[in-house]
């Protein structure tokens, strides 16, 4: 998104187009990030109200970011501050929104992501189905340059990715290095007091740079999955559990800041990562996101491999639970299947399968990643799939940069070399294959076919994955569950290897077998 203040006199703005309003405090504050709260209510002619927090951006400047969730009409806004400040409190304005949606970017056409009616998958605000296809570039925010991110985003979009998991700040309290994104060991700093276990001394310049990086991602329709502060291993394992150390009230304040700064553009909130989920910071942060995110963008938790993955299952703020199957190279889709059964229903996914080439050159390479993605999806991970690569997640600057733990590194690779690992093509291709299909609230099904893995949206879509292909037996006893039209796809290439229309409800879908196949029954 643009970080320039919007010109509200230049004619109607498209719905879902982020705009920015600058406010200037009239009084000095010793700790503006910590001690001043600012927000505004935007009210539409229809009576719809959107409340947006503002964020401090250095000096006496606060900013409000807003995206109109309705096409057409007029919005008026009024700001509030605590303590009251003449420049921050009681400011007013209005804006007009165009009657038609914007063209181009799918998030402008269809709106931000939110959860589906049954809470099992993603949809855009207008109901258009979506499947998250995520990458793990955890260290991008504090290591990558703008040019790096342009290269990265172009590659990932071309392959079919639409999201990227990122630690919003470098979490290791004991990590040391130059404040230089281009130097060995270097990283930029989001909070000056993080080494002491606090996040009160915010560095606005860091987040201004992150604005530009997330703006590049947005240009490529890649959604930032923003993790406030890791609860687990971190970047180099040097006090990386900062998210379990900082006071919960500081963690919650930072979650509000992220919602204020990035919540008027497409985003996913990953309020917990690499922990048990029971850390008090996670509940505090999740509640704060739920309180301030008027667009109700997806919010959830990502776990370390050792836990039950159901903390806060009944919380109103929690939309999804993501497991982690570790980095040993085994396929463990039953972790996803177990999570699917938890109630009340939440969306699930494997948020961190084994990193390709992580620590060992032949670990989880190539089609291993494609099989992992389709297996997790069909086991119930209907929110989407996630990929990771050694050396990419750390944003290792070059193949010889020292100082990283060898267990996670890809041999002779920096982030740029890791972009080209074969497995990413297969995971990204899953998104291409599913794009445009009615995937909303599809669920695992074991009764329709002899396939070991299938998903069903009754009467609308049936999807099956078979590791070695072959004829797919269909058992539609009522004749109402499985559409007659089908196509068979090689998930390694996206090639359609067969298509037709079944004449009977019990007819097999033909395939020669011997290679991975995805079977899609859909009349559209």
Short mmCIF file of C-alpha atoms in Angstrom, two decimals:
data_model
loop_
_atom_site.label_atom_id
_atom_site.label_comp_id
_atom_site.label_asym_id
_atom_site.label_seq_id
_atom_site.Cartn_x
_atom_site.Cartn_y
_atom_site.Cartn_z
CA UNK A 1 0.00 0.00 0.00
CA UNK A 2 1.05 3.58 -0.48
CA UNK A 3 2.21 5.33 2.66
CA UNK A 4 1.51 8.79 1.25
CA UNK A 5 -1.50 10.64 2.73
CA UNK A 6 -4.56 10.15 0.54
CA UNK A 7 -5.92 13.10 -1.42
CA UNK A 8 -9.57 12.96 -0.37
CA UNK A 9 -10.57 15.76 -2.77
CA UNK A 10 -9.57 13.92 -5.92
CA UNK A 11 -12.87 12.10 -6.54
CA UNK A 12 -14.41 8.85 -5.34
CA UNK A 13 -12.06 6.16 -4.07
CA UNK A 14 -12.55 2.47 -4.92
CA UNK A 15 -13.79 0.18 -2.16
CA UNK A 16 -11.02 -1.76 -0.39
CA UNK A 17 -8.44 0.78 -1.53
CA UNK A 18 -6.26 1.75 1.47
CA UNK A 19 -6.04 5.44 2.22
CA UNK A 20 -4.11 7.31 4.87
CA UNK A 21 -4.96 10.32 7.04
CA UNK A 22 -2.21 12.18 8.89
CA UNK A 23 -2.80 13.70 12.33
CA UNK A 24 -0.37 15.99 14.16
CA UNK A 25 -0.21 16.17 17.95
CA UNK A 26 -0.18 19.62 19.47
CA UNK A 27 1.45 18.55 22.73
CA UNK A 28 4.80 16.84 23.37
CA UNK A 29 4.91 13.28 24.72
CA UNK A 30 7.90 11.53 26.27
CA UNK A 31 6.63 8.07 25.32
CA UNK A 32 4.11 8.55 22.51
CA UNK A 33 3.96 4.90 21.42
CA UNK A 34 3.30 3.70 24.95
CA UNK A 35 1.23 6.49 26.46
CA UNK A 36 -1.09 7.83 23.73
CA UNK A 37 -4.01 6.00 22.13
CA UNK A 38 -5.69 7.36 19.01
CA UNK A 39 -8.51 5.93 16.95
CA UNK A 40 -11.32 7.03 14.65
CA UNK A 41 -14.81 5.93 13.75
CA UNK A 42 -15.72 5.90 10.07
CA UNK A 43 -19.49 6.00 9.53
CA UNK A 44 -21.19 5.19 6.22
CA UNK A 45 -24.46 6.67 5.00
CA UNK A 46 -26.02 3.26 5.64
CA UNK A 47 -25.10 3.41 9.31
CA UNK A 48 -22.20 0.94 9.05
CA UNK A 49 -19.39 1.92 11.42
CA UNK A 50 -15.73 0.91 11.05
CA UNK A 51 -13.44 1.72 13.97
CA UNK A 52 -9.76 2.00 13.10
CA UNK A 53 -6.85 2.55 15.51
CA UNK A 54 -4.16 5.05 14.55
CA UNK A 55 -0.42 4.51 14.98
CA UNK A 56 2.42 6.73 16.02
CA UNK A 57 4.90 7.27 13.17
CA UNK A 58 7.60 9.36 14.81
CA UNK A 59 7.79 12.90 16.13
CA UNK A 60 4.31 14.38 16.49
CA UNK A 61 2.79 12.33 13.66
CA UNK A 62 0.01 9.78 13.96
CA UNK A 63 -1.59 8.07 10.98
CA UNK A 64 -4.99 6.53 10.33
CA UNK A 65 -5.35 3.91 7.60
CA UNK A 66 -8.77 2.96 6.30
CA UNK A 67 -10.23 0.90 3.45
CA UNK A 68 -13.92 1.27 2.68
CA UNK A 69 -15.60 -2.17 2.84
CA UNK A 70 -18.65 -0.99 0.86
CA UNK A 71 -18.88 0.28 -2.72
CA UNK A 72 -20.65 3.60 -3.16
CA UNK A 73 -21.80 6.17 -0.67
CA UNK A 74 -20.17 8.63 1.67
CA UNK A 75 -18.14 8.04 4.83
CA UNK A 76 -17.58 10.58 7.59
CA UNK A 77 -14.93 10.13 10.26
CA UNK A 78 -14.07 11.58 13.65
CA UNK A 79 -10.92 10.93 15.69
CA UNK A 80 -10.55 10.33 19.41
CA UNK A 81 -7.40 10.41 21.55
CA UNK A 82 -6.51 9.49 25.10
CA UNK A 83 -5.24 11.69 26.59
CA UNK A 84 -7.16 14.30 24.62
CA UNK A 85 -4.92 16.32 22.32
CA UNK A 86 -6.22 19.17 20.10
CA UNK A 87 -4.42 17.79 17.07
CA UNK A 88 -5.45 14.17 17.59
CA UNK A 89 -8.87 14.36 19.20
CA UNK A 90 -12.00 15.56 17.41
CA UNK A 91 -10.51 15.79 13.94
CA UNK A 92 -13.12 15.20 11.22
CA UNK A 93 -13.45 14.52 7.52
CA UNK A 94 -15.39 12.73 4.84
CA UNK A 95 -14.78 10.73 1.69
CA UNK A 96 -16.80 9.34 -1.17
CA UNK A 97 -16.46 5.78 -2.50
CA UNK A 98 -16.94 4.76 -6.12
CA UNK A 99 -20.01 2.67 -7.00
CA UNK A 100 -17.98 0.06 -8.85
CA UNK A 101 -15.12 -2.09 -7.55
CA UNK A 102 -11.59 -1.46 -8.72
CA UNK A 103 -10.09 -3.50 -11.54
CA UNK A 104 -6.85 -5.44 -11.41
CA UNK A 105 -5.77 -6.62 -7.96
CA UNK A 106 -8.05 -9.39 -6.69
CA UNK A 107 -8.16 -7.92 -3.20
CA UNK A 108 -9.52 -4.65 -4.60
CA UNK A 109 -12.06 -6.53 -6.72
CA UNK A 110 -13.22 -8.98 -4.06
CA UNK A 111 -12.13 -7.52 -0.71
CA UNK A 112 -9.87 -8.83 2.02
CA UNK A 113 -9.80 -12.43 3.22
CA UNK A 114 -12.07 -13.55 6.00
CA UNK A 115 -13.31 -16.91 7.24
CA UNK A 116 -16.00 -18.90 5.41
CA UNK A 117 -19.52 -19.40 6.83
CA UNK A 118 -18.55 -22.67 8.52
CA UNK A 119 -15.13 -21.33 9.52
CA UNK A 120 -13.19 -24.00 7.65
CA UNK A 121 -11.67 -22.07 4.75
CA UNK A 122 -10.96 -18.60 3.38
CA UNK A 123 -13.22 -16.40 1.32
CA UNK A 124 -12.92 -12.84 0.13
CA UNK A 125 -15.31 -10.26 1.56
CA UNK A 126 -17.66 -10.77 -1.41
CA UNK A 127 -17.70 -14.55 -0.87
CA UNK A 128 -15.21 -15.50 -3.60
CA UNK A 129 -13.42 -18.71 -2.47
CA UNK A 130 -9.72 -18.58 -1.61
CA UNK A 131 -7.02 -21.04 -0.56
CA UNK A 132 -3.91 -19.78 1.22
CA UNK A 133 -0.67 -20.87 -0.48
CA UNK A 134 2.01 -19.60 1.87
CA UNK A 135 5.78 -19.41 1.97
CA UNK A 136 7.94 -19.04 5.09
CA UNK A 137 10.28 -16.08 4.66
CA UNK A 138 10.30 -15.44 8.39
CA UNK A 139 13.30 -13.05 8.42
CA UNK A 140 12.33 -10.96 5.40
CA UNK A 141 11.12 -7.93 7.43
CA UNK A 142 14.48 -7.16 9.04
CA UNK A 143 16.94 -8.59 6.50
CA UNK A 144 15.58 -8.04 2.98
CA UNK A 145 16.06 -4.92 0.89
CA UNK A 146 13.39 -3.48 -1.37
CA UNK A 147 15.15 -4.90 -4.43
CA UNK A 148 15.38 -8.31 -2.72
CA UNK A 149 11.65 -8.30 -2.10
CA UNK A 150 10.88 -7.37 -5.69
CA UNK A 151 12.83 -10.42 -6.84
CA UNK A 152 11.22 -12.60 -4.18
CA UNK A 153 7.65 -11.45 -4.79
CA UNK A 154 7.89 -11.80 -8.57
CA UNK A 155 9.17 -15.37 -8.20
CA UNK A 156 6.55 -16.42 -5.67
CA UNK A 157 3.63 -14.88 -7.54
CA UNK A 158 4.71 -16.53 -10.78
CA UNK A 159 4.71 -19.89 -9.00
CA UNK A 160 1.27 -19.41 -7.46
CA UNK A 161 1.96 -18.29 -3.88
CA UNK A 162 -0.38 -15.73 -2.34
CA UNK A 163 0.90 -15.38 1.24
CA UNK A 164 4.15 -15.23 3.20
CA UNK A 165 4.73 -15.95 6.91
CA UNK A 166 6.97 -13.34 8.52
CA UNK A 167 8.29 -12.53 11.99
CA UNK A 168 7.46 -8.83 12.14
CA UNK A 169 10.67 -8.05 14.11
CA UNK A 170 13.91 -9.91 14.79
CA UNK A 171 13.03 -11.84 17.99
CA UNK A 172 16.40 -13.01 19.36
CA UNK A 173 17.27 -10.92 22.40
CA UNK A 174 20.93 -11.99 22.36
CA UNK A 175 21.59 -11.69 18.61
CA UNK A 176 24.21 -9.09 17.73
CA UNK A 177 25.20 -7.62 14.39
CA UNK A 178 25.45 -4.39 12.41
CA UNK A 179 22.22 -2.54 11.70
CA UNK A 180 22.73 -3.21 8.01
CA UNK A 181 20.54 -5.39 5.79
CA UNK A 182 23.42 -6.04 3.40
CA UNK A 183 26.12 -7.06 5.93
CA UNK A 184 26.90 -10.52 7.31
CA UNK A 185 25.12 -10.98 10.67
CA UNK A 186 23.26 -7.72 10.04
CA UNK A 187 19.62 -6.95 10.75
CA UNK A 188 17.37 -3.97 11.27
CA UNK A 189 15.76 -3.29 14.64
CA UNK A 190 12.07 -2.77 15.38
CA UNK A 191 12.32 -2.15 19.15
CA UNK A 192 15.38 -0.72 20.84
CA UNK A 193 14.57 -2.37 24.20
CA UNK A 194 13.93 -5.91 22.91
CA UNK A 195 17.29 -7.18 24.25
CA UNK A 196 16.00 -6.32 27.76
CA UNK A 197 12.78 -8.27 27.22
CA UNK A 198 10.53 -5.29 26.48
CA UNK A 199 8.91 -3.74 23.41
CA UNK A 200 8.22 -0.15 24.41
CA UNK A 201 10.90 1.76 22.46
CA UNK A 202 9.52 1.45 18.94
CA UNK A 203 11.68 2.49 15.99
CA UNK A 204 9.39 4.21 13.44
CA UNK A 205 12.01 4.10 10.68
CA UNK A 206 11.99 0.29 10.84
CA UNK A 207 8.25 0.13 10.24
CA UNK A 208 8.40 2.77 7.53
CA UNK A 209 10.80 0.46 5.69
CA UNK A 210 8.53 -2.51 6.38
CA UNK A 211 5.68 -0.49 4.85
CA UNK A 212 7.62 -0.42 1.60
CA UNK A 213 8.34 -4.14 1.73
CA UNK A 214 4.71 -5.07 2.39
CA UNK A 215 3.71 -2.64 -0.36
CA UNK A 216 5.81 -4.60 -2.83
CA UNK A 217 4.20 -7.83 -1.65
CA UNK A 218 0.76 -6.24 -2.11
CA UNK A 219 1.61 -5.26 -5.68
CA UNK A 220 2.14 -8.99 -6.33
CA UNK A 221 -1.06 -10.04 -4.48
CA UNK A 222 0.94 -11.68 -1.70
CA UNK A 223 -0.61 -11.33 1.76
CA UNK A 224 1.69 -10.78 4.76
CA UNK A 225 1.03 -13.27 7.56
CA UNK A 226 2.32 -11.12 10.40
CA UNK A 227 3.65 -12.75 13.56
CA UNK A 228 4.26 -10.18 16.33
CA UNK A 229 7.04 -11.84 18.34
CA UNK A 230 8.00 -15.53 18.34
CA UNK A 231 7.28 -17.75 21.32
CA UNK A 232 9.79 -20.39 20.21
CA UNK A 233 13.19 -20.84 18.62
CA UNK A 234 13.36 -17.52 16.79
CA UNK A 235 15.95 -16.61 14.16
CA UNK A 236 19.17 -18.13 15.51
CA UNK A 237 17.88 -19.55 18.77
CA UNK A 238 19.56 -16.78 20.77
CA UNK A 239 16.78 -15.88 23.16
CA UNK A 240 14.25 -16.19 20.40
CA UNK A 241 11.33 -16.88 22.73
CA UNK A 242 10.76 -13.17 23.27
CA UNK A 243 7.04 -13.55 22.70
CA UNK A 244 6.89 -15.61 25.90
CA UNK A 245 9.06 -13.13 27.84
CA UNK A 246 7.74 -9.63 27.19
CA UNK A 247 4.84 -8.55 29.44
CA UNK A 248 1.44 -9.51 27.98
CA UNK A 249 0.24 -5.91 28.02
CA UNK A 250 3.21 -4.89 25.84
CA UNK A 251 2.51 -7.78 23.47
CA UNK A 252 -1.14 -6.72 23.21
CA UNK A 253 -0.18 -3.09 22.54
CA UNK A 254 2.08 -4.21 19.72
CA UNK A 255 -0.69 -6.36 18.22
CA UNK A 256 -2.90 -3.28 18.17
CA UNK A 257 -0.10 -1.35 16.49
CA UNK A 258 0.17 -3.98 13.75
CA UNK A 259 -3.58 -3.86 13.18
CA UNK A 260 -3.39 -0.06 12.97
CA UNK A 261 -0.44 -0.01 10.60
CA UNK A 262 -1.20 -2.99 8.34
CA UNK A 263 -4.85 -3.85 8.91
CA UNK A 264 -6.28 -1.59 6.17
CA UNK A 265 -4.60 -3.84 3.60
CA UNK A 266 -4.86 -7.63 3.17
CA UNK A 267 -3.28 -9.36 6.18
CA UNK A 268 -3.38 -12.48 8.33
CA UNK A 269 -2.63 -12.22 12.06
CA UNK A 270 -0.48 -15.04 13.45
CA UNK A 271 -0.64 -14.00 17.10
CA UNK A 272 1.22 -17.08 18.37
CA UNK A 273 4.07 -19.03 16.82
CA UNK A 274 6.30 -21.95 17.78
CA UNK A 275 4.98 -22.33 21.30
CA UNK A 276 2.28 -24.17 23.24
CA UNK A 277 -0.41 -21.60 22.51
CA UNK A 278 -1.01 -21.21 26.24
CA UNK A 279 1.47 -18.38 26.73
CA UNK A 280 -0.44 -15.43 28.26
CA UNK A 281 0.90 -13.12 25.57
CA UNK A 282 -1.07 -15.01 22.90
CA UNK A 283 -4.45 -14.64 24.59
CA UNK A 284 -3.75 -10.97 25.29
CA UNK A 285 -2.65 -10.32 21.71
CA UNK A 286 -5.49 -12.31 20.15
CA UNK A 287 -8.09 -10.46 22.19
CA UNK A 288 -6.58 -7.13 21.14
CA UNK A 289 -6.68 -8.10 17.46
CA UNK A 290 -10.30 -9.17 17.88
CA UNK A 291 -11.10 -5.85 19.56
CA UNK A 292 -9.54 -3.64 16.87
CA UNK A 293 -9.65 -5.44 13.54
CA UNK A 294 -12.95 -4.19 12.12
CA UNK A 295 -12.39 -6.14 8.89
CA UNK A 296 -12.15 -9.45 10.79
CA UNK A 297 -9.16 -10.69 8.83
CA UNK A 298 -8.04 -14.22 9.81
CA UNK A 299 -6.37 -14.54 13.22
CA UNK A 300 -4.84 -17.68 14.68
CA UNK A 301 -2.01 -19.65 16.25
CA UNK A 302 0.89 -21.69 14.89
CA UNK A 303 2.34 -24.31 17.24
CA UNK A 304 5.64 -26.01 17.95
CA UNK A 305 5.61 -29.76 17.11
CA UNK A 306 5.12 -30.92 20.71
CA UNK A 307 1.60 -29.72 21.51
CA UNK A 308 -2.07 -30.59 21.06
CA UNK A 309 -2.77 -27.56 18.84
CA UNK A 310 -6.09 -26.58 20.41
CA UNK A 311 -5.37 -23.72 22.81
CA UNK A 312 -8.16 -21.10 22.94
CA UNK A 313 -10.29 -23.27 20.64
CA UNK A 314 -13.48 -21.54 21.80
CA UNK A 315 -12.13 -17.97 21.74
CA UNK A 316 -14.07 -15.54 19.58
CA UNK A 317 -10.86 -14.00 18.26
CA UNK A 318 -9.42 -17.33 17.07
CA UNK A 319 -10.13 -18.32 13.45
CA UNK A 320 -7.48 -20.95 12.73
CA UNK A 321 -5.04 -23.44 14.27
CA UNK A 322 -1.84 -24.38 12.44
CA UNK A 323 0.27 -27.35 13.46
CA UNK A 324 3.96 -27.85 12.73
CA UNK A 325 5.22 -31.30 11.80
CA UNK A 326 8.86 -30.56 12.52
CA UNK A 327 11.82 -30.78 10.17
CA UNK A 328 12.76 -34.46 10.05
CA UNK A 329 11.25 -35.14 6.63
CA UNK A 330 8.26 -37.34 7.53
CA UNK A 331 4.76 -36.90 6.14
CA UNK A 332 2.41 -36.63 9.12
CA UNK A 333 -1.01 -35.56 7.72
CA UNK A 334 -2.75 -37.13 10.73
CA UNK A 335 -1.72 -34.06 12.73
CA UNK A 336 -3.99 -32.02 10.47
CA UNK A 337 -6.76 -34.63 10.59
CA UNK A 338 -6.69 -34.60 14.40
CA UNK A 339 -7.01 -30.82 14.50
CA UNK A 340 -9.98 -30.92 12.11
CA UNK A 341 -11.98 -32.83 14.71
CA UNK A 342 -11.55 -30.25 17.47
CA UNK A 343 -14.61 -28.21 18.37
CA UNK A 344 -15.82 -25.57 18.00
CA UNK A 345 -14.76 -25.76 14.36
CA UNK A 346 -11.78 -23.69 13.29
CA UNK A 347 -9.79 -23.68 10.06
CA UNK A 348 -6.63 -25.79 10.14
CA UNK A 349 -3.43 -26.21 8.15
CA UNK A 350 0.11 -27.49 8.51
CA UNK A 351 1.83 -24.15 8.92
CA UNK A 352 5.38 -25.53 8.85
CA UNK A 353 6.23 -28.81 7.13
CA UNK A 354 9.88 -29.84 6.77
CA UNK A 355 11.99 -27.16 5.08
CA UNK A 356 13.28 -28.28 1.71
CA UNK A 357 17.02 -29.11 2.01
CA UNK A 358 16.99 -27.96 5.63
CA UNK A 359 20.26 -29.23 7.09
CA UNK A 360 20.61 -32.14 4.64
CA UNK A 361 20.87 -31.72 0.85
CA UNK A 362 18.32 -34.43 0.03
CA UNK A 363 15.82 -33.77 2.82
CA UNK A 364 12.22 -33.11 1.72
CA UNK A 365 13.28 -32.25 -1.81
CA UNK A 366 11.27 -31.91 -4.99
CA UNK A 367 7.99 -33.76 -5.21
CA UNK A 368 8.15 -34.52 -1.47
CA UNK A 369 6.82 -30.99 -1.05
CA UNK A 370 3.98 -31.46 -3.53
CA UNK A 371 2.88 -34.72 -1.92
CA UNK A 372 3.04 -33.05 1.48
CA UNK A 373 0.86 -30.15 0.35
CA UNK A 374 -1.87 -32.26 -1.29
CA UNK A 375 -1.86 -34.76 1.61
CA UNK A 376 -2.29 -32.03 4.21
CA UNK A 377 -5.00 -30.30 2.20
CA UNK A 378 -7.03 -33.48 1.78
CA UNK A 379 -6.56 -34.48 5.43
CA UNK A 380 -8.55 -31.39 6.38
CA UNK A 381 -6.10 -28.52 6.01
CA UNK A 382 -8.64 -26.67 3.91
CA UNK A 383 -7.42 -23.21 4.92
CA UNK A 384 -4.42 -23.84 2.68
CA UNK A 385 -0.85 -25.06 2.48
CA UNK A 386 2.55 -23.72 3.49
CA UNK A 387 6.07 -24.32 2.12
CA UNK A 388 9.51 -23.67 3.57
CA UNK A 389 13.11 -23.82 2.37
CA UNK A 390 16.41 -23.90 4.23
CA UNK A 391 18.38 -20.62 3.92
CA UNK A 392 15.28 -18.82 2.66
CA UNK A 393 13.43 -18.62 5.94
CA UNK A 394 16.50 -17.11 7.68
CA UNK A 395 17.08 -14.84 4.65
CA UNK A 396 20.70 -15.93 4.56
CA UNK A 397 22.35 -13.20 2.53
CA UNK A 398 24.66 -15.41 0.48
CA UNK A 399 25.76 -19.08 0.40
CA UNK A 400 28.74 -18.47 2.70
CA UNK A 401 27.19 -16.14 5.30
CA UNK A 402 28.26 -17.49 8.72
CA UNK A 403 26.44 -17.53 12.02
CA UNK A 404 23.34 -19.63 11.23
CA UNK A 405 22.46 -22.96 12.82
CA UNK A 406 23.41 -25.74 10.35
CA UNK A 407 20.32 -27.84 11.18
CA UNK A 408 18.11 -25.40 9.26
CA UNK A 409 20.44 -24.21 6.49
CA UNK A 410 20.50 -25.43 2.93
CA UNK A 411 24.05 -26.29 1.95
CA UNK A 412 25.71 -23.81 -0.43
CA UNK A 413 22.60 -21.63 -0.65
CA UNK A 414 21.54 -18.17 0.34
CA UNK A 415 17.97 -16.91 0.08
CA UNK A 416 18.27 -16.27 -3.65
CA UNK A 417 19.47 -19.79 -4.46
CA UNK A 418 16.76 -21.25 -2.22
CA UNK A 419 14.08 -19.51 -4.27
CA UNK A 420 14.83 -21.97 -7.05
CA UNK A 421 14.41 -25.18 -5.05
CA UNK A 422 12.21 -27.54 -7.01
CA UNK A 423 9.61 -28.22 -4.33
CA UNK A 424 8.30 -24.66 -4.30
CA UNK A 425 6.99 -25.13 -7.85
CA UNK A 426 4.72 -27.99 -6.78
CA UNK A 427 3.31 -26.22 -3.73
CA UNK A 428 2.64 -23.05 -5.70
CA UNK A 429 1.01 -25.07 -8.47
CA UNK A 430 -1.59 -26.34 -5.99
CA UNK A 431 -2.91 -22.81 -5.78
CA UNK A 432 -3.06 -22.52 -9.57
CA UNK A 433 -4.98 -25.80 -9.86
CA UNK A 434 -7.55 -24.80 -7.23
CA UNK A 435 -7.98 -21.19 -8.36
CA UNK A 436 -11.57 -20.52 -9.36
CA UNK A 437 -12.99 -23.71 -7.85
CA UNK A 438 -15.81 -23.61 -5.24
CA UNK A 439 -13.58 -24.71 -2.37
CA UNK A 440 -15.55 -22.92 0.37
CA UNK A 441 -16.03 -25.20 3.39
CA UNK A 442 -15.09 -28.37 1.52
CA UNK A 443 -14.51 -31.16 4.02
CA UNK A 444 -12.64 -34.48 4.20
CA UNK A 445 -14.70 -37.38 2.88
CA UNK A 446 -14.03 -41.13 3.12
CA UNK A 447 -17.28 -42.45 1.62
CA UNK A 448 -17.37 -41.11 -1.93
CA UNK A 449 -14.37 -42.84 -3.46
CA UNK A 450 -11.74 -45.50 -2.96
CA UNK A 451 -9.12 -42.79 -2.91
CA UNK A 452 -7.26 -42.52 0.41
CA UNK A 453 -7.68 -38.73 0.36
CA UNK A 454 -10.74 -36.76 -0.75
CA UNK A 455 -12.55 -33.45 -0.16
CA UNK A 456 -16.25 -32.82 -0.75
CA UNK A 457 -18.48 -29.80 -1.15
CA UNK A 458 -21.73 -31.80 -1.57
CA UNK A 459 -23.28 -31.49 -5.00
CA UNK A 460 -20.75 -28.86 -6.02
CA UNK A 461 -17.19 -30.21 -5.92
CA UNK A 462 -15.36 -33.43 -5.22
CA UNK A 463 -11.56 -33.44 -5.20
CA UNK A 464 -9.27 -36.42 -4.64
CA UNK A 465 -5.51 -36.92 -4.55
CA UNK A 466 -3.85 -40.26 -5.26
CA UNK A 467 -0.11 -40.65 -4.90
CA UNK A 468 0.12 -43.16 -7.77
CA UNK A 469 -2.98 -42.33 -9.76
CA UNK A 470 -5.03 -45.03 -11.44
CA UNK A 471 -8.79 -45.41 -11.93
CA UNK A 472 -10.77 -43.62 -9.24
CA UNK A 473 -13.78 -45.52 -8.01
CA UNK A 474 -16.81 -43.35 -7.23
CA UNK A 475 -19.59 -44.41 -4.85
CA UNK A 476 -22.32 -41.74 -5.01
CA UNK A 477 -25.27 -43.67 -3.58
CA UNK A 478 -27.74 -40.78 -3.77
CA UNK A 479 -26.58 -39.41 -7.11
CA UNK A 480 -26.48 -35.92 -5.59
CA UNK A 481 -23.01 -35.66 -4.08
CA UNK A 482 -20.53 -35.79 -6.97
CA UNK A 483 -20.81 -33.72 -10.15
CA UNK A 484 -20.65 -35.82 -13.33
CA UNK A 485 -18.05 -33.75 -15.19
CA UNK A 486 -14.44 -34.51 -14.25
CA UNK A 487 -10.89 -33.76 -15.12
CA UNK A 488 -7.68 -35.51 -14.10
CA UNK A 489 -4.59 -33.38 -13.47
CA UNK A 490 -0.92 -34.15 -13.05
CA UNK A 491 -0.12 -32.04 -9.94
CA UNK A 492 3.56 -31.93 -10.90
CA UNK A 493 2.84 -29.95 -14.07
CA UNK A 494 -0.78 -28.78 -13.95
CA UNK A 495 -1.42 -30.68 -17.19
CA UNK A 496 -4.91 -32.09 -17.71
CA UNK A 497 -4.33 -35.76 -18.51
CA UNK A 498 -7.97 -36.72 -18.90
CA UNK A 499 -11.46 -35.26 -18.80
CA UNK A 500 -15.01 -36.26 -19.50
CA UNK A 501 -18.48 -36.74 -18.08
CA UNK A 502 -19.46 -39.82 -16.12
CA UNK A 503 -22.69 -41.36 -17.37
CA UNK A 504 -23.52 -43.12 -14.10
CA UNK A 505 -23.24 -42.27 -10.43
CA UNK A 506 -21.00 -45.28 -9.78
CA UNK A 507 -18.75 -44.87 -12.83
CA UNK A 508 -15.00 -44.83 -12.28
CA UNK A 509 -12.83 -41.93 -13.40
CA UNK A 510 -10.27 -43.51 -15.75
CA UNK A 511 -6.52 -43.04 -15.42
CA UNK A 512 -3.58 -45.23 -16.43
CA UNK A 513 -1.87 -44.94 -13.06
CA UNK A 514 1.75 -44.87 -12.04
CA UNK A 515 2.07 -41.16 -11.24
CA UNK A 516 0.50 -38.60 -8.89
CA UNK A 517 -2.97 -37.48 -9.89
CA UNK A 518 -5.59 -34.99 -8.73
CA UNK A 519 -9.18 -35.74 -9.72
CA UNK A 520 -11.64 -32.84 -9.82
CA UNK A 521 -15.39 -33.42 -10.26
CA UNK A 522 -17.04 -30.10 -10.99
CA UNK A 523 -19.68 -29.03 -13.51
CA UNK A 524 -18.52 -25.43 -13.81
#
